[in-house]
Amino acid sequence: MNENIVTYIKDRYINSKMEPEFAILIKGEWGCGKTFLVKKILKETYGEKYKDRVIWLSVYGLSSIQQLRQKLFEKIHPILTSKITKIAFATVEAGLKASTTFDINGDKKDDLSFDLSIPDFDADENGKKSKIKKLLIIDDIERCSIPVSELFGFFF
């Protein structure tokens, strides 16, 4: 393992107090250990909870920016894109409109309303936005059909 790469990734991305202004590309043949190296660095730094600090996006098999958008959305919002949530929202949506109001006492003013807006799933258990910054790791670039210029152009 190249210790210079390890030191650079830890110093410039993981342990840095400043937000990085560029990406790191680890280039090598398929199967040479790029993913293994990054996971090893993350485990050394965060332990087994490293998965809470990373959005790991495999682009294997993707052939369009639309597929990439969908996969990224699923990674960022796993609760919203789960099968159970999709079924629940479809069921609720079938029974109610997105927003409904009722005039109970006939004064032509809304006395009761329902709003089915999507709740904020990025909040912690106290309802506050998470302050943990996450790394976005794009894996399997060599096994993606999207042209590299389009793929990187999407993120930058």
PDB file of C-alpha atoms in Angstrom:
ATOM      1  CA  MET A   1       0.000   0.000   0.000  1.00  0.00           C
ATOM      2  CA  ASN A   2       1.298   3.434  -0.909  1.00  0.00           C
ATOM      3  CA  GLU A   3       1.552   5.382   2.369  1.00  0.00           C
ATOM      4  CA  ASN A   4       1.659   8.684   0.460  1.00  0.00           C
ATOM      5  CA  ILE A   5      -1.855   8.027  -0.862  1.00  0.00           C
ATOM      6  CA  VAL A   6      -3.095   7.073   2.598  1.00  0.00           C
ATOM      7  CA  THR A   7      -1.594  10.185   4.196  1.00  0.00           C
ATOM      8  CA  TYR A   8      -2.936  12.455   1.461  1.00  0.00           C
ATOM      9  CA  ILE A   9      -6.500  11.093   1.718  1.00  0.00           C
ATOM     10  CA  LYS A  10      -6.510  11.331   5.508  1.00  0.00           C
ATOM     11  CA  ASP A  11      -4.995  14.824   5.635  1.00  0.00           C
ATOM     12  CA  ARG A  12      -6.888  16.436   2.736  1.00  0.00           C
ATOM     13  CA  TYR A  13     -10.296  14.789   3.085  1.00  0.00           C
ATOM     14  CA  ILE A  14     -10.944  12.857   6.244  1.00  0.00           C
ATOM     15  CA  ASN A  15      -9.194  14.909   8.917  1.00  0.00           C
ATOM     16  CA  SER A  16      -9.315  18.318   7.226  1.00  0.00           C
ATOM     17  CA  LYS A  17     -11.422  21.015   8.868  1.00  0.00           C
ATOM     18  CA  MET A  18     -11.824  22.734   5.491  1.00  0.00           C
ATOM     19  CA  GLU A  19     -14.100  21.466   2.763  1.00  0.00           C
ATOM     20  CA  PRO A  20     -12.076  20.075  -0.132  1.00  0.00           C
ATOM     21  CA  GLU A  21     -12.311  22.008  -3.365  1.00  0.00           C
ATOM     22  CA  PHE A  22     -11.499  19.079  -5.630  1.00  0.00           C
ATOM     23  CA  ALA A  23     -11.827  15.325  -5.935  1.00  0.00           C
ATOM     24  CA  ILE A  24      -9.285  12.537  -5.698  1.00  0.00           C
ATOM     25  CA  LEU A  25      -9.187   9.896  -8.426  1.00  0.00           C
ATOM     26  CA  ILE A  26      -7.533   6.612  -7.542  1.00  0.00           C
ATOM     27  CA  LYS A  27      -6.749   4.992 -10.858  1.00  0.00           C
ATOM     28  CA  GLY A  28      -5.833   1.384 -11.457  1.00  0.00           C
ATOM     29  CA  GLU A  29      -6.861  -1.795 -13.208  1.00  0.00           C
ATOM     30  CA  TRP A  30     -10.044  -3.548 -12.155  1.00  0.00           C
ATOM     31  CA  GLY A  31      -9.336  -5.733  -9.122  1.00  0.00           C
ATOM     32  CA  CYS A  32      -6.087  -4.034  -8.069  1.00  0.00           C
ATOM     33  CA  GLY A  33      -7.485  -2.972  -4.661  1.00  0.00           C
ATOM     34  CA  LYS A  34      -8.723   0.620  -5.055  1.00  0.00           C
ATOM     35  CA  THR A  35     -11.969  -0.002  -3.168  1.00  0.00           C
ATOM     36  CA  PHE A  36     -10.170  -2.141  -0.595  1.00  0.00           C
ATOM     37  CA  LEU A  37      -7.675   0.680   0.042  1.00  0.00           C
ATOM     38  CA  VAL A  38     -10.346   3.329   0.575  1.00  0.00           C
ATOM     39  CA  LYS A  39     -12.405   1.078   2.866  1.00  0.00           C
ATOM     40  CA  LYS A  40      -9.262   0.260   4.865  1.00  0.00           C
ATOM     41  CA  ILE A  41      -8.500   3.964   5.351  1.00  0.00           C
ATOM     42  CA  LEU A  42     -12.087   4.669   6.409  1.00  0.00           C
ATOM     43  CA  LYS A  43     -12.161   1.736   8.846  1.00  0.00           C
ATOM     44  CA  GLU A  44      -8.854   2.848  10.387  1.00  0.00           C
ATOM     45  CA  THR A  45     -10.256   6.342  10.856  1.00  0.00           C
ATOM     46  CA  TYR A  46     -13.881   5.731  11.887  1.00  0.00           C
ATOM     47  CA  GLY A  47     -14.027   2.057  12.800  1.00  0.00           C
ATOM     48  CA  GLU A  48     -16.963  -0.039  11.636  1.00  0.00           C
ATOM     49  CA  LYS A  49     -19.253   3.027  11.721  1.00  0.00           C
ATOM     50  CA  TYR A  50     -17.459   4.426   8.677  1.00  0.00           C
ATOM     51  CA  LYS A  51     -20.538   3.604   6.587  1.00  0.00           C
ATOM     52  CA  ASP A  52     -22.429   6.378   8.434  1.00  0.00           C
ATOM     53  CA  ARG A  53     -19.888   8.917   7.137  1.00  0.00           C
ATOM     54  CA  VAL A  54     -19.838   7.887   3.487  1.00  0.00           C
ATOM     55  CA  ILE A  55     -22.183   7.859   0.515  1.00  0.00           C
ATOM     56  CA  TRP A  56     -20.775   4.978  -1.518  1.00  0.00           C
ATOM     57  CA  LEU A  57     -22.066   5.179  -5.065  1.00  0.00           C
ATOM     58  CA  SER A  58     -21.267   2.324  -7.419  1.00  0.00           C
ATOM     59  CA  VAL A  59     -21.829   3.348 -11.025  1.00  0.00           C
ATOM     60  CA  TYR A  60     -21.395  -0.222 -12.268  1.00  0.00           C
ATOM     61  CA  GLY A  61     -23.751  -0.870 -15.181  1.00  0.00           C
ATOM     62  CA  LEU A  62     -25.128   2.662 -15.409  1.00  0.00           C
ATOM     63  CA  SER A  63     -25.559   3.997 -18.932  1.00  0.00           C
ATOM     64  CA  SER A  64     -27.343   7.343 -18.503  1.00  0.00           C
ATOM     65  CA  ILE A  65     -27.305  10.446 -16.337  1.00  0.00           C
ATOM     66  CA  GLN A  66     -30.943   9.715 -15.439  1.00  0.00           C
ATOM     67  CA  GLN A  67     -29.909   6.341 -13.974  1.00  0.00           C
ATOM     68  CA  LEU A  68     -27.111   8.112 -12.116  1.00  0.00           C
ATOM     69  CA  ARG A  69     -29.530  10.696 -10.673  1.00  0.00           C
ATOM     70  CA  GLN A  70     -31.883   7.942  -9.522  1.00  0.00           C
ATOM     71  CA  LYS A  71     -29.128   5.895  -7.913  1.00  0.00           C
ATOM     72  CA  LEU A  72     -27.663   8.955  -6.162  1.00  0.00           C
ATOM     73  CA  PHE A  73     -31.113   9.920  -4.860  1.00  0.00           C
ATOM     74  CA  GLU A  74     -31.588   6.379  -3.520  1.00  0.00           C
ATOM     75  CA  LYS A  75     -28.227   6.568  -1.734  1.00  0.00           C
ATOM     76  CA  ILE A  76     -28.916   9.981  -0.207  1.00  0.00           C
ATOM     77  CA  HIS A  77     -32.520   9.193   0.779  1.00  0.00           C
ATOM     78  CA  PRO A  78     -32.658   5.454   1.528  1.00  0.00           C
ATOM     79  CA  ILE A  79     -35.798   5.766   3.647  1.00  0.00           C
ATOM     80  CA  LEU A  80     -37.718   7.639   0.943  1.00  0.00           C
ATOM     81  CA  THR A  81     -36.791   5.094  -1.702  1.00  0.00           C
ATOM     82  CA  SER A  82     -37.428   1.931   0.301  1.00  0.00           C
ATOM     83  CA  LYS A  83     -40.161  -0.379  -0.988  1.00  0.00           C
ATOM     84  CA  ILE A  84     -42.235   0.005   2.210  1.00  0.00           C
ATOM     85  CA  THR A  85     -42.143   3.815   2.022  1.00  0.00           C
ATOM     86  CA  LYS A  86     -43.119   3.791  -1.650  1.00  0.00           C
ATOM     87  CA  ILE A  87     -46.113   1.554  -0.871  1.00  0.00           C
ATOM     88  CA  ALA A  88     -47.122   3.688   2.128  1.00  0.00           C
ATOM     89  CA  PHE A  89     -46.962   6.946   0.164  1.00  0.00           C
ATOM     90  CA  ALA A  90     -48.890   5.430  -2.743  1.00  0.00           C
ATOM     91  CA  THR A  91     -51.604   4.208  -0.351  1.00  0.00           C
ATOM     92  CA  VAL A  92     -51.918   7.566   1.415  1.00  0.00           C
ATOM     93  CA  GLU A  93     -51.828   9.445  -1.878  1.00  0.00           C
ATOM     94  CA  ALA A  94     -54.647   7.293  -3.237  1.00  0.00           C
ATOM     95  CA  GLY A  95     -56.839   8.165  -0.241  1.00  0.00           C
ATOM     96  CA  LEU A  96     -56.135  11.874   0.150  1.00  0.00           C
ATOM     97  CA  LYS A  97     -55.065  14.852  -1.893  1.00  0.00           C
ATOM     98  CA  ALA A  98     -51.691  16.471  -1.147  1.00  0.00           C
ATOM     99  CA  SER A  99     -53.416  19.151   0.933  1.00  0.00           C
ATOM    100  CA  THR A 100     -56.997  19.154   2.204  1.00  0.00           C
ATOM    101  CA  THR A 101     -58.857  21.745   4.298  1.00  0.00           C
ATOM    102  CA  PHE A 102     -62.216  21.648   6.070  1.00  0.00           C
ATOM    103  CA  ASP A 103     -64.630  24.383   7.168  1.00  0.00           C
ATOM    104  CA  ILE A 104     -66.278  22.854  10.234  1.00  0.00           C
ATOM    105  CA  ASN A 105     -68.443  25.737  11.499  1.00  0.00           C
ATOM    106  CA  GLY A 106     -69.528  27.218   8.142  1.00  0.00           C
ATOM    107  CA  ASP A 107     -67.718  30.567   8.506  1.00  0.00           C
ATOM    108  CA  LYS A 108     -65.895  30.042   5.199  1.00  0.00           C
ATOM    109  CA  LYS A 109     -62.539  29.850   6.999  1.00  0.00           C
ATOM    110  CA  ASP A 110     -60.501  26.681   7.098  1.00  0.00           C
ATOM    111  CA  ASP A 111     -60.734  25.123  10.558  1.00  0.00           C
ATOM    112  CA  LEU A 112     -58.855  21.909   9.880  1.00  0.00           C
ATOM    113  CA  SER A 113     -56.235  21.030   7.311  1.00  0.00           C
ATOM    114  CA  PHE A 114     -54.064  18.093   6.371  1.00  0.00           C
ATOM    115  CA  ASP A 115     -50.752  18.477   4.576  1.00  0.00           C
ATOM    116  CA  LEU A 116     -49.041  15.377   3.252  1.00  0.00           C
ATOM    117  CA  SER A 117     -45.682  16.966   2.552  1.00  0.00           C
ATOM    118  CA  ILE A 118     -42.676  14.693   2.733  1.00  0.00           C
ATOM    119  CA  PRO A 119     -41.038  14.831   6.168  1.00  0.00           C
ATOM    120  CA  ASP A 120     -37.354  15.678   6.602  1.00  0.00           C
ATOM    121  CA  PHE A 121     -35.555  12.344   6.860  1.00  0.00           C
ATOM    122  CA  ASP A 122     -32.135  13.994   7.084  1.00  0.00           C
ATOM    123  CA  ALA A 123     -32.851  15.056  10.650  1.00  0.00           C
ATOM    124  CA  ASP A 124     -31.542  13.304  13.751  1.00  0.00           C
ATOM    125  CA  GLU A 125     -33.764  11.915  16.521  1.00  0.00           C
ATOM    126  CA  ASN A 126     -34.238  15.472  17.923  1.00  0.00           C
ATOM    127  CA  GLY A 127     -35.405  16.863  14.588  1.00  0.00           C
ATOM    128  CA  LYS A 128     -32.163  18.737  13.896  1.00  0.00           C
ATOM    129  CA  LYS A 129     -30.218  18.496  10.664  1.00  0.00           C
ATOM    130  CA  SER A 130     -27.216  16.218  10.927  1.00  0.00           C
ATOM    131  CA  LYS A 131     -23.931  18.120  11.123  1.00  0.00           C
ATOM    132  CA  ILE A 132     -21.843  15.143  10.067  1.00  0.00           C
ATOM    133  CA  LYS A 133     -20.265  15.797   6.696  1.00  0.00           C
ATOM    134  CA  LYS A 134     -20.239  12.808   4.375  1.00  0.00           C
ATOM    135  CA  LEU A 135     -17.747  11.768   1.760  1.00  0.00           C
ATOM    136  CA  LEU A 136     -19.111  10.893  -1.668  1.00  0.00           C
ATOM    137  CA  ILE A 137     -17.210   7.966  -3.115  1.00  0.00           C
ATOM    138  CA  ILE A 138     -17.894   7.041  -6.724  1.00  0.00           C
ATOM    139  CA  ASP A 139     -16.865   3.455  -7.352  1.00  0.00           C
ATOM    140  CA  ASP A 140     -16.656   1.196 -10.410  1.00  0.00           C
ATOM    141  CA  ILE A 141     -16.057   4.034 -12.881  1.00  0.00           C
ATOM    142  CA  GLU A 142     -14.293   1.631 -15.222  1.00  0.00           C
ATOM    143  CA  ARG A 143     -17.469  -0.492 -15.423  1.00  0.00           C
ATOM    144  CA  CYS A 144     -19.837   2.388 -16.259  1.00  0.00           C
ATOM    145  CA  SER A 145     -21.107   3.133 -19.786  1.00  0.00           C
ATOM    146  CA  ILE A 146     -21.594   6.867 -19.172  1.00  0.00           C
ATOM    147  CA  PRO A 147     -18.791   8.801 -20.880  1.00  0.00           C
ATOM    148  CA  VAL A 148     -16.268   9.956 -18.265  1.00  0.00           C
ATOM    149  CA  SER A 149     -16.697  13.633 -19.219  1.00  0.00           C
ATOM    150  CA  GLU A 150     -20.477  13.377 -18.638  1.00  0.00           C
ATOM    151  CA  LEU A 151     -20.041  11.407 -15.416  1.00  0.00           C
ATOM    152  CA  PHE A 152     -17.610  13.873 -13.857  1.00  0.00           C
ATOM    153  CA  GLY A 153     -19.486  16.825 -15.359  1.00  0.00           C
ATOM    154  CA  PHE A 154     -22.569  15.745 -13.450  1.00  0.00           C
ATOM    155  CA  PHE A 155     -20.772  16.101 -10.103  1.00  0.00           C
ATOM    156  CA  PHE A 156     -18.772  19.204 -10.883  1.00  0.00           C
TER     157      PHE A 156
END
